[in-house]
Amino acid sequence: MRYVSQLFQPVITIPKGAKIKNTEITCKSQKLLLECGLVRPTSAGFFALLPLARRALDKLEALVIDCLEAAGAQRLSLPCLTSAKLWEASGRLADVGTELLKVEDRHGKKFLLAPTHEEAIADLLADVGPLSYKQLPLILYQITSKYRDEFRPKHGLLRSREFSMLDAYSVHRNAECANIVYGNVSNAYRDLFGKLELNVHRVKAPSGDMGGELSHEWQLPVSAGEDTIAICPSCSHAVLSEEKSVCEQCGKEMAGCNSVEVGHTFILGTKYSDPLKASFVPPEGPPTPLIMSCYGIGITRLLAASLEALSTEKALRWPRAIAPYSVIVIGPKEGSKEWSNAGKERADEISHQLSSVVGGDLLVDDRHPLTIGKRLMMADRMGYPSVVVCGRAATENPPRFELYRSGADAPVLLTADELIRTVRTDCSDDKRNKAVI
């Protein structure tokens, strides 16, 4: 069990009625993550992820890994620094130059802090290749820090200069194979966003500097988003659009809304494999350039975007699968009647019983000098999915505990057995969506 008093969580307390003049805070996810002690800015566009945010991010990464592995992907790690020569060979060095963070070593060799790794993966496959057609299709992925020299980073983790990102790459012998794998990975994306209970829309999009033959953005409607999509209220078909339009699927009028891009997928063709000599040996004939596809998800951006979509202005609301802790237990106030009537012992007992169900996903608020109401308010602001309160009813015979569940209108009173069964059911549902950390 982890205790709240032990957490490194530098909460920022805003005096009641105070007017906030910090114009750098531009959206609610940024404000709540900062004030609740989950992130800390280090300089413009760079953030320290503190333990609770790191814990949520670990859970999100575990979900992403499960979905990609189910689609047949294999994990690797590539260096954050990529030789500038590779980007020269692909032609992207000049096209994307202003957004690249560049370094030079003592020997005068130029490198990039890579925002993406198409060139690096093509170079790797060229180095070990040519591959046999029998090895295809092949899907490789990584989750690493990426870097982009944003002209004006804002919205906290929604647009930063350093960010955690999934980037996956698949290679194929022909366009038919590429389309099949593209569909499989797209289904993995749908599974991921479904487990997060986020209404993410896949929309056709231009390929831009990435190039390629096909491109889709995965857009989550949020008011702070800098993109705009139009969604059909009848069939849910969505398109990139800044104006109302008519749905090509059903003919109904579509409504526009702001959104944030949380993922992007491309079929690249031979844009990178051809100049970087990444090839395979077909059943007959000479080595042939690989058909490449790539798939990205901004992990830190998705974390912030989910909070942007679900939270209120005053309280965090998490997808249950990635909440830092699933359950928090609040015991009686020190010196109260409940405390004197063995309330503290009951709280300790139910905490140990719950820990046998949720393991390390249990948090105990041991700040007993604070009232239950104060700690309950803090737990609600943090958005823990299940809050167990050991109040007056916990000293009765049989003892009953208040269970506050995220999204419920009111708490329910449950005996210890009923509470354990309820939490076990919730935990079983969660295990279908995530690995409990």
GROMACS .gro file of N, CA, C and O in nm, residues 16 116 133 145 245:
model
   20
   16LYS      N    1  -0.878   3.117  -0.222
   16LYS     CA    2  -1.016   3.134  -0.266
   16LYS      C    3  -1.040   3.277  -0.311
   16LYS      O    4  -1.005   3.372  -0.243
  116THR      N    5   1.087   1.181  -3.520
  116THR     CA    6   1.030   1.059  -3.574
  116THR      C    7   1.143   0.979  -3.638
  116THR      O    8   1.251   1.032  -3.660
  133TYR      N    9   1.147  -1.227  -4.859
  133TYR     CA   10   1.002  -1.206  -4.866
  133TYR      C   11   0.929  -1.290  -4.762
  133TYR      O   12   0.818  -1.257  -4.721
  145SER      N   13   1.122   0.915  -2.608
  145SER     CA   14   1.106   1.060  -2.609
  145SER      C   15   1.139   1.114  -2.749
  145SER      O   16   1.234   1.069  -2.813
  245SER      N   17  -2.057   2.087  -4.302
  245SER     CA   18  -2.062   2.024  -4.434
  245SER      C   19  -2.165   1.913  -4.432
  245SER      O   20  -2.222   1.880  -4.328
   0.00000   0.00000   0.00000
